[in-house]
Short mmCIF file of C-alpha atoms in Angstrom, two decimals:
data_model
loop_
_atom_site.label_atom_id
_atom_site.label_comp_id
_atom_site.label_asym_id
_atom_site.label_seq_id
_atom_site.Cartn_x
_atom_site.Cartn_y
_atom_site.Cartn_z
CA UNK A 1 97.26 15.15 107.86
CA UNK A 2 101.09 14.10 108.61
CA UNK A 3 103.12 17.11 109.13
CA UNK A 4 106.47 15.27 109.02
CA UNK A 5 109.45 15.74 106.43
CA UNK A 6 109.82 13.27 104.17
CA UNK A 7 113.85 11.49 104.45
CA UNK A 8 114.98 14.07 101.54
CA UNK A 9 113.40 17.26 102.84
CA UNK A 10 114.64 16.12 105.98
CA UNK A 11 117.79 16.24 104.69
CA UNK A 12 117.95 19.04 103.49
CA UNK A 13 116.39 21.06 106.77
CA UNK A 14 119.45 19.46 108.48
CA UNK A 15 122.44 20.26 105.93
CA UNK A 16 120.68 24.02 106.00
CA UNK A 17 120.67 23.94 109.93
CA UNK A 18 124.17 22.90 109.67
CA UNK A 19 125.15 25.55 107.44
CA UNK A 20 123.51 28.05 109.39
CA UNK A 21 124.97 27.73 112.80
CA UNK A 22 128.45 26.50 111.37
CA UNK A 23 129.00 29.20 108.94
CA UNK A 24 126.40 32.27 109.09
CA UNK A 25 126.39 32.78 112.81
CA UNK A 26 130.14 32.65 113.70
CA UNK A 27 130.52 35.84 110.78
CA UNK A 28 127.45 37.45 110.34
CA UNK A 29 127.06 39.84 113.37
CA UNK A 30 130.36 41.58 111.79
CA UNK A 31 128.71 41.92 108.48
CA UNK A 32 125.58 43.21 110.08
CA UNK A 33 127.36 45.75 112.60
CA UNK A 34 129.44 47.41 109.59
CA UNK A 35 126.60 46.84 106.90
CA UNK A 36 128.45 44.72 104.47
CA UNK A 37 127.11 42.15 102.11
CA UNK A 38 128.70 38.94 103.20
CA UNK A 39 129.72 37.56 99.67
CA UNK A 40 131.70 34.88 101.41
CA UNK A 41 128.49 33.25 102.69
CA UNK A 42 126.44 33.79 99.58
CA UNK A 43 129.15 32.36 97.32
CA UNK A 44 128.70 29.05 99.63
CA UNK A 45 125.15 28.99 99.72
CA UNK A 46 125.60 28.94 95.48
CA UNK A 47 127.67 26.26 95.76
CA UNK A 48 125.37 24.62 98.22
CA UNK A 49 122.72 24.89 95.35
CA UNK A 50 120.00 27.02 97.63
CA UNK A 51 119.52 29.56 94.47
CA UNK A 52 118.62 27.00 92.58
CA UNK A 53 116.11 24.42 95.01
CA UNK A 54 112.88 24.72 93.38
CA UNK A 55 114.00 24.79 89.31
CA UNK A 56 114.60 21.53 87.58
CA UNK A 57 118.07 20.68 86.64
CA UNK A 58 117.63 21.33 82.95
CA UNK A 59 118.16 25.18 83.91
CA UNK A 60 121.00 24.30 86.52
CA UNK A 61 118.62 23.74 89.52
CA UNK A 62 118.35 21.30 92.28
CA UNK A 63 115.02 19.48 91.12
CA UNK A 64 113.67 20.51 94.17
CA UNK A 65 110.45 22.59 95.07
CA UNK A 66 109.07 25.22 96.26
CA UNK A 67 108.70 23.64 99.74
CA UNK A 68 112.06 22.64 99.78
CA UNK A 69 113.12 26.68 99.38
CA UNK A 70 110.83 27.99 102.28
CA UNK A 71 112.49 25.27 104.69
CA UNK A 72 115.93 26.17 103.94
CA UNK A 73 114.60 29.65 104.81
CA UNK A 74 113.31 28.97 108.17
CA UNK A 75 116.66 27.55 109.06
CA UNK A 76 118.60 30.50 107.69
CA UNK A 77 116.27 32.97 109.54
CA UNK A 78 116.40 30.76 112.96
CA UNK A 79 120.04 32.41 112.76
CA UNK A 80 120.10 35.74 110.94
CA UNK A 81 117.39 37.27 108.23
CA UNK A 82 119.71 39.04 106.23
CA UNK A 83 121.26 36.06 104.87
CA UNK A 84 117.69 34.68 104.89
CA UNK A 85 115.99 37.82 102.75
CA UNK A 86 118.86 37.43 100.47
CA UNK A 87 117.49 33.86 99.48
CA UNK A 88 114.18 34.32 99.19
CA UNK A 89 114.30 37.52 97.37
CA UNK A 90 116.65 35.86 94.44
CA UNK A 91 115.01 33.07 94.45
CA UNK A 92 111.20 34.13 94.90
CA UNK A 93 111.46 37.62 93.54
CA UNK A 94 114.53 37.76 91.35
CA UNK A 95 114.56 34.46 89.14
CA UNK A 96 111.51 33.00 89.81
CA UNK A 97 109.42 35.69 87.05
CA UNK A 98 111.62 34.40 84.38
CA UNK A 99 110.79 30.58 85.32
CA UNK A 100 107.45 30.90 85.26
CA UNK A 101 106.96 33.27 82.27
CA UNK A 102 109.92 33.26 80.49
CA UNK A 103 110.75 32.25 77.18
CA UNK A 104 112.72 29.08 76.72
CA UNK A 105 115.18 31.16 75.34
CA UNK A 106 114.88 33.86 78.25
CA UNK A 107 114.95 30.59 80.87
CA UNK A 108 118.46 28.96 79.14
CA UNK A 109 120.42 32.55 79.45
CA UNK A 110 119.11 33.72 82.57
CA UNK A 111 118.51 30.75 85.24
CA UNK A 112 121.93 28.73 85.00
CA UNK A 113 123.79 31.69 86.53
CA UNK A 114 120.57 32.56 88.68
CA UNK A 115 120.62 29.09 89.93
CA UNK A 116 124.17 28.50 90.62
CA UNK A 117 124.46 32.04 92.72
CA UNK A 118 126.85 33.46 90.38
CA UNK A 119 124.33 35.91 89.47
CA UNK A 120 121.75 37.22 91.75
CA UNK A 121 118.33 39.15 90.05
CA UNK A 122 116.16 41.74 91.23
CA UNK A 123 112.22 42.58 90.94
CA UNK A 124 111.41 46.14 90.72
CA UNK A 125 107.67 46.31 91.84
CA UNK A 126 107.51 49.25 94.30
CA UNK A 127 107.77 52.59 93.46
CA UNK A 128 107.81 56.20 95.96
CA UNK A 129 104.55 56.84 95.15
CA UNK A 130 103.11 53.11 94.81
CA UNK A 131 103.75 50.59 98.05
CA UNK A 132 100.90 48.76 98.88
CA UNK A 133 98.79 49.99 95.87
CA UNK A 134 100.89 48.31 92.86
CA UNK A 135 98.55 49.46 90.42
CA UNK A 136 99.78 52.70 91.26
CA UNK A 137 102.51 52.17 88.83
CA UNK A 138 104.24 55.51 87.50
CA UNK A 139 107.50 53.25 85.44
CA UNK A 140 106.74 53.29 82.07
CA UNK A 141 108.30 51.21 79.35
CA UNK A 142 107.45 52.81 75.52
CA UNK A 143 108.03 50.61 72.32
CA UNK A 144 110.14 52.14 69.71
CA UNK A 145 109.36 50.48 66.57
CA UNK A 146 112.52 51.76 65.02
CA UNK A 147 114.91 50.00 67.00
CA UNK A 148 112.63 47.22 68.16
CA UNK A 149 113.67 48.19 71.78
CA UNK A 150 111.60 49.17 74.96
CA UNK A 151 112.79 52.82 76.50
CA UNK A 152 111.96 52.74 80.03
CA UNK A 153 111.55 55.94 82.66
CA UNK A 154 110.52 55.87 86.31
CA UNK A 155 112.19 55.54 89.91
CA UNK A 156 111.69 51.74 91.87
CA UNK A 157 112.47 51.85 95.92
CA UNK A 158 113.17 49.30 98.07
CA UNK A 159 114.57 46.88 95.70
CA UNK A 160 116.59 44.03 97.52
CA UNK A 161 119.67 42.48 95.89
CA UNK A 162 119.46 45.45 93.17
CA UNK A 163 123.06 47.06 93.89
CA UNK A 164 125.23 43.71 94.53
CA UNK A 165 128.37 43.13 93.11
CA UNK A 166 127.24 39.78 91.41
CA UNK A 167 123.59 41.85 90.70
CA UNK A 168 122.75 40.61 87.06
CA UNK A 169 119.33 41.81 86.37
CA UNK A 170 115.71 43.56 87.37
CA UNK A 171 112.59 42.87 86.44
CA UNK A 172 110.88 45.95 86.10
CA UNK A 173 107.38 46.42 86.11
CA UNK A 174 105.95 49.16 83.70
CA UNK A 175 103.56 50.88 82.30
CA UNK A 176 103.44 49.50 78.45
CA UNK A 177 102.29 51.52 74.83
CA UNK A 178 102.95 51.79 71.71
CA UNK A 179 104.85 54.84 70.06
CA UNK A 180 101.31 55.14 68.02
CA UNK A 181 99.30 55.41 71.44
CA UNK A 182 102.27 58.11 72.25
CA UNK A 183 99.41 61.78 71.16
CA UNK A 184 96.72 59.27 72.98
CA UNK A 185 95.36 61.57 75.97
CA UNK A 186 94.15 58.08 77.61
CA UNK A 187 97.14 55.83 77.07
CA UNK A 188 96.55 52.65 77.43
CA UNK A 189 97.61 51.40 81.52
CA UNK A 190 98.60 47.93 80.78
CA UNK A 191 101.70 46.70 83.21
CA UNK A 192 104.13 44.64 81.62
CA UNK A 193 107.07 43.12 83.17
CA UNK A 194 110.48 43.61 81.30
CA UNK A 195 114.31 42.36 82.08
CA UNK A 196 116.85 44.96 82.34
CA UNK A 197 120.55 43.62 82.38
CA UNK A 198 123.04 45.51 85.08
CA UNK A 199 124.81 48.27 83.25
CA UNK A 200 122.21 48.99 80.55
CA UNK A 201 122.73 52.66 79.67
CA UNK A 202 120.05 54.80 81.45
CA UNK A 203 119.68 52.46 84.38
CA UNK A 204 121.28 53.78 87.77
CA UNK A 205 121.36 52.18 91.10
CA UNK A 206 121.41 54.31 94.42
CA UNK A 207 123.87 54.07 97.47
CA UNK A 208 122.27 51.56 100.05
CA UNK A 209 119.73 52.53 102.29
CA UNK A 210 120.51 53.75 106.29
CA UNK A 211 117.98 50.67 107.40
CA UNK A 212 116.86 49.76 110.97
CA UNK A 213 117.14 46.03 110.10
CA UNK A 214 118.55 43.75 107.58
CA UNK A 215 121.77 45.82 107.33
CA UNK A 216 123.69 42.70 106.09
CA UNK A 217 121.49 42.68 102.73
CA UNK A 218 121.13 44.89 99.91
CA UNK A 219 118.59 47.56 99.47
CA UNK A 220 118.28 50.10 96.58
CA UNK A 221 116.85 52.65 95.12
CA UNK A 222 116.74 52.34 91.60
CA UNK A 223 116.13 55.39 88.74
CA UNK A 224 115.27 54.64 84.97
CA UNK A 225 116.60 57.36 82.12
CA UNK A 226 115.07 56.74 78.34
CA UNK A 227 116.93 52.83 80.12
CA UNK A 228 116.55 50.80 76.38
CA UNK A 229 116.59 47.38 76.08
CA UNK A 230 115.48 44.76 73.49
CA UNK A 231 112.31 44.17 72.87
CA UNK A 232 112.93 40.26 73.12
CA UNK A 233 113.34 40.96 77.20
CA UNK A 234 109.60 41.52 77.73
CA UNK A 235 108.80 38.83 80.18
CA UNK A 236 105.81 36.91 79.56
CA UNK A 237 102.49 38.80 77.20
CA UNK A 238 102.91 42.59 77.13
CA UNK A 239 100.05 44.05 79.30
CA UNK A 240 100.00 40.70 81.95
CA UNK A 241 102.42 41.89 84.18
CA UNK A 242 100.19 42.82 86.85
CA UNK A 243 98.70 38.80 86.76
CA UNK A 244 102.38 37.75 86.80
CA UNK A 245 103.36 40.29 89.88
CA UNK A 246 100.18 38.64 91.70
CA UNK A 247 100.67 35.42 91.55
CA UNK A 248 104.59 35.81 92.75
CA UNK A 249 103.64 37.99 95.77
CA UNK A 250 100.97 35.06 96.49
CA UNK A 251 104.15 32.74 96.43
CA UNK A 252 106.25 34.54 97.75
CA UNK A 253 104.03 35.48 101.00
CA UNK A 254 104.60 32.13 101.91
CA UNK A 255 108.44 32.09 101.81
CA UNK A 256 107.84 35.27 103.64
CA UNK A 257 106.32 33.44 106.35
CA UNK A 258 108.98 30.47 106.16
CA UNK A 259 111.23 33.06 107.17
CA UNK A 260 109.01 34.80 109.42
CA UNK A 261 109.11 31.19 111.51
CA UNK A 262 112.60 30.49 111.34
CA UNK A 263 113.23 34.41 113.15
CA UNK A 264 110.13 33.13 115.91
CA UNK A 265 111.80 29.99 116.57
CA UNK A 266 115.14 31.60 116.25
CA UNK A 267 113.90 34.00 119.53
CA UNK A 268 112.78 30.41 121.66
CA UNK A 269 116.02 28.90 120.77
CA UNK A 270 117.87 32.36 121.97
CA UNK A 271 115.75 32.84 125.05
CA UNK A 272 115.88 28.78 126.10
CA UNK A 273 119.76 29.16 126.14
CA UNK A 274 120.30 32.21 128.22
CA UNK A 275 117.70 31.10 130.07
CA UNK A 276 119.19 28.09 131.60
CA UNK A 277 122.62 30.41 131.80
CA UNK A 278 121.99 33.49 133.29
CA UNK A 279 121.00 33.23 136.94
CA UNK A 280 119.24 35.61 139.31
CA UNK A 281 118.15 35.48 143.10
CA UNK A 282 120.06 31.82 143.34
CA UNK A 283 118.29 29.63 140.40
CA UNK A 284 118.21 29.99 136.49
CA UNK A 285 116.10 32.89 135.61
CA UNK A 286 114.20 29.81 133.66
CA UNK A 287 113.35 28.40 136.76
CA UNK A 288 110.71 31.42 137.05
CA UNK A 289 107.07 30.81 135.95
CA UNK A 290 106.92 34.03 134.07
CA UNK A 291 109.91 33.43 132.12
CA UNK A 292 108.61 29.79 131.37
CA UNK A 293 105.10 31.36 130.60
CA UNK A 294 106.58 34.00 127.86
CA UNK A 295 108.71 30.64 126.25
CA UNK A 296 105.57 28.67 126.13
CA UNK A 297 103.93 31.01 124.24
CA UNK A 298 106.41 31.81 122.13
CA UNK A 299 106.70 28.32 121.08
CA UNK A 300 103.36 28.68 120.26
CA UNK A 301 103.54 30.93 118.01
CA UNK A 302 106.54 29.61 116.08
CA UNK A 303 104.73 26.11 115.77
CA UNK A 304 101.36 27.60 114.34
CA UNK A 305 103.69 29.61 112.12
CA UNK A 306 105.29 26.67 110.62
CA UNK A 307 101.89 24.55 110.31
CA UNK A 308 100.41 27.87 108.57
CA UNK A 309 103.17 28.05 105.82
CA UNK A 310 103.54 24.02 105.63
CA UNK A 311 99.65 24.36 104.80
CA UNK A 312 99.98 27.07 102.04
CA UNK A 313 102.91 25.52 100.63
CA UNK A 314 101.03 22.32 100.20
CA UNK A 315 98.17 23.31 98.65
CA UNK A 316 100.12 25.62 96.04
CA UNK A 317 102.34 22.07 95.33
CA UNK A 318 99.06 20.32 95.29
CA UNK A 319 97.90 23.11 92.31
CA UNK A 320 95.03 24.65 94.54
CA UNK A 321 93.71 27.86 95.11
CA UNK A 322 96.01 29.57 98.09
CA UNK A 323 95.70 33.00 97.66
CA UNK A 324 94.08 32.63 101.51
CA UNK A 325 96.03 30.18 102.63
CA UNK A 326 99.16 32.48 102.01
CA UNK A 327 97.87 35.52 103.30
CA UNK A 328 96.74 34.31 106.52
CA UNK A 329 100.41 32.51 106.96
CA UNK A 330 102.16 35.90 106.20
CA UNK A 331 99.89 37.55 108.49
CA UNK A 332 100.10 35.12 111.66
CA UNK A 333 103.83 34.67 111.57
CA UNK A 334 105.23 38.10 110.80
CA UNK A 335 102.99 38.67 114.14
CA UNK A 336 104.83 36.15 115.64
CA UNK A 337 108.05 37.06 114.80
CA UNK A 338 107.18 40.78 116.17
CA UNK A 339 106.00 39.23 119.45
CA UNK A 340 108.71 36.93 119.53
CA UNK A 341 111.24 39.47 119.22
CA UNK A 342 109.87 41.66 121.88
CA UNK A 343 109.58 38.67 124.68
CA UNK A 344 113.27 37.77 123.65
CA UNK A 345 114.42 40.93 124.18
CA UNK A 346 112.55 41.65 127.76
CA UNK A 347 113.96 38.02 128.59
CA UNK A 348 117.33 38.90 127.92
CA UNK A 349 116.70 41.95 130.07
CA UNK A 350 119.62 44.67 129.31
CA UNK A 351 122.18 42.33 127.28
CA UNK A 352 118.69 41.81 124.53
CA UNK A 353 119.66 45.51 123.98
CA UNK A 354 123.08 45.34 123.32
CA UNK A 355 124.33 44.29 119.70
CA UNK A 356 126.74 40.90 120.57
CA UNK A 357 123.18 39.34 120.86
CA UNK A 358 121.50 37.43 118.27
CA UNK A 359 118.16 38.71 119.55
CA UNK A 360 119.17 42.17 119.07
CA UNK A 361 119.78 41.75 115.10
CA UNK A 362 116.03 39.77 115.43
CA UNK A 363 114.46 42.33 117.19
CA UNK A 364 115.64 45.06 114.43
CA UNK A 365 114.76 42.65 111.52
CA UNK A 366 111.29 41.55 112.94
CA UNK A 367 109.48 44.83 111.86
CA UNK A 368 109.87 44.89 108.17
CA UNK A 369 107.70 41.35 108.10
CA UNK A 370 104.75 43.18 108.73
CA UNK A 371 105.67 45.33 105.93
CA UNK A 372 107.51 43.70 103.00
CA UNK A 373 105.72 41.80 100.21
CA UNK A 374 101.98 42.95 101.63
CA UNK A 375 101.66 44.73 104.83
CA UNK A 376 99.47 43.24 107.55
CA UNK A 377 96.46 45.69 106.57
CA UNK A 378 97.06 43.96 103.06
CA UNK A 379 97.01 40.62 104.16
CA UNK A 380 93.68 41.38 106.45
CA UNK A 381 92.32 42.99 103.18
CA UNK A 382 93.12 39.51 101.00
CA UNK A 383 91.36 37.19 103.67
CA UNK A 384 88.24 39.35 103.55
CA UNK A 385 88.00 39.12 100.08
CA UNK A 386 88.85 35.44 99.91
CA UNK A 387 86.10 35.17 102.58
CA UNK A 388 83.60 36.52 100.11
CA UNK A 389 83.64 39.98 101.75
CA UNK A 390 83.17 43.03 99.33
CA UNK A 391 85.35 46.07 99.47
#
């Protein structure tokens, strides 16, 4: 098995690396320190054509794949994660439902301005009472036959790129019935998936969260009020959305652990540069066998993180089963990342505590990997099953 880019994905690692320590380092510390959404560098990652890597250029993308995404977000993540999360969750989260289930005529209004960054779109999965247990769905989206429109209620949390200026849409999933199931005492809990435009009447987006990490991208809380929209934006078969939400958090765990790599190896490349400048007792604090030991092994971790999504990625490109495959990469490099952070942080001794640090922002954005799109627990719980383990 070769493990080495081909010339054009090679390419394209380098022009992202590029981008990344040119642009999105010098500028994003400021961004994250007073919680700002740095349009500057998403406009230039549009006109880059990151938005748009994996979609064929009928629809305005690169003719890429879905490889090609998850290595531009290593590279982004090597340098900062909020940049990074803003990617993946456009790409993987926001427009990616509408390419794979979409209507042709849903695909030729939404993804040109998707894939050019103009626009960025949303998926509104979880809910307060409904994390980790999506079938827990409260959102519900009734058919009115009158007006041939879908009236949505409910509350979604955690929502990234839902409150942006260039925000253009969420995918909400919902709770679907009829307005003849409406007396029924057992409605019928079928989860569709529907498109709701920014600025429908009845949809409202929160003030951004207070978050630990990520403070450079957007997080919202999002509330639904009789929200009605046409019937034409149902997304996909009504009652399939929970297949559809599936099968993109499978694909998206591995972009997930793309990124969770890129923050691992961004901690080595950190920690190798301050430790060959700051010196202690005479000698480079690298000079130390305890400081090389911790590097070692957090090289380790990074490269097992990248051959675990470079696996999954494959075999989903290849059309083969990868539901395990996925879950085991999200698990073993958001662990990574974790580690990584800590050891780059004791490295760096008092300055890995102080802000003006890139290992400080990684640190703070490490945590939410074990969490976001299937915590560990979740990813343990897919492996056992996918080992033929009953729960």
């Amino acid at each position: 098995m070769d493990h080495r880019l081909d010339p054009e994905h090679e390419e394209l690692r380098r022009t992202v690396a590029e981008f990344a320590h040119d642009v999105v380092a010098p500028k994003i510390g400021e961004y994250y320190e007073h919680d700002e959404f740095p349009y500057e560098i998403v406009r230039e990652m549009g006109r880059m054509g990151l938005f748009g890597l994996p979609y064929p250029e009928e629809y305005g993308g690169m003719g890429g794949d879905y490889f090609a995404l998850c290595l531009a977000l290593e590279e982004l993540a090597r340098v900062d994660s909020s940049v990074a999360i803003t990617l993946e969750a456009a790409v993987s989260l926001g427009s990616m439902p509408i390419y794979r289930f979409g209507t042709e005529e849903q695909k030729r209004e939404w993804l040109p301005r998707l894939c050019s960054g103009e626009m960025l779109g949303a998926f509104g999965l979880t809910e307060p009472e409904g994390g980790s247990d999506a079938g827990a769905t409260r959102t519900t989206a009734r058919y009115d036959a009158d007006t041939d429109e879908w009236v949505i209620n409910g509350t979604k949390c955690f929502i990234t790129n839902a409150g942006t200026d260039i925000t253009g849409l969420v995918t909400v999933a919902a709770l679907t019935r009829s307005s003849e199931e409406e007396g029924n005492a057992s409605p019928t809990r079928s989860i569709s998936t529907i498109i709701v435009p920014t600025g429908t009447p009845g949809f409202t987006v929160s003030k951004k969260y207070s978050k630990v990490g990520w403070n450079a991208s957007d997080t919202r809380e999002l509330s639904f009020s009789d929200c009605r929209v046409p019937a034409a934006n149902l997304l996909g078969e009504p009652g399939r959305g929970y297949a559809q939400f599936l099968r993109i958090l499978d694909e998206g765990r591995i972009a997930i652990a793309a990124l969770a790599t890129g923050l691992a190896q961004g901690c080595v490349d950190e920690s190798l540069r301050y430790a060959g400048e700051r010196r202690a007792f005479g000698r480079p604090i690298g000079a130390n066998q305890a400081i090389q030991f911790k590097l070692a092994d957090m090289e380790m971790r990074a490269h097992t993180s990248r051959l675990a999504w470079y696996h999954a990625a494959s075999r989903m490109l290849a059309g083969e089963p990868f539901k395990k495959e996925a879950a085991l990469a999200k698990l073993h490099s958001s662990d990574a990342a974790v580690t990584n952070a800590r050891e780059a942080t004791q490295i760096h001794g008092g300055y890995g505590f102080m802000n003006e640090y890139p290992v400080a922002r990684m640190w703070r954005d490490s945590k939410i990997l074990e969490i976001g799109e299937g915590t560990s627990e979740v990813q343990r719980m897919l492996i056992a099953r996918e080992l033929g383990l009953a729960g």
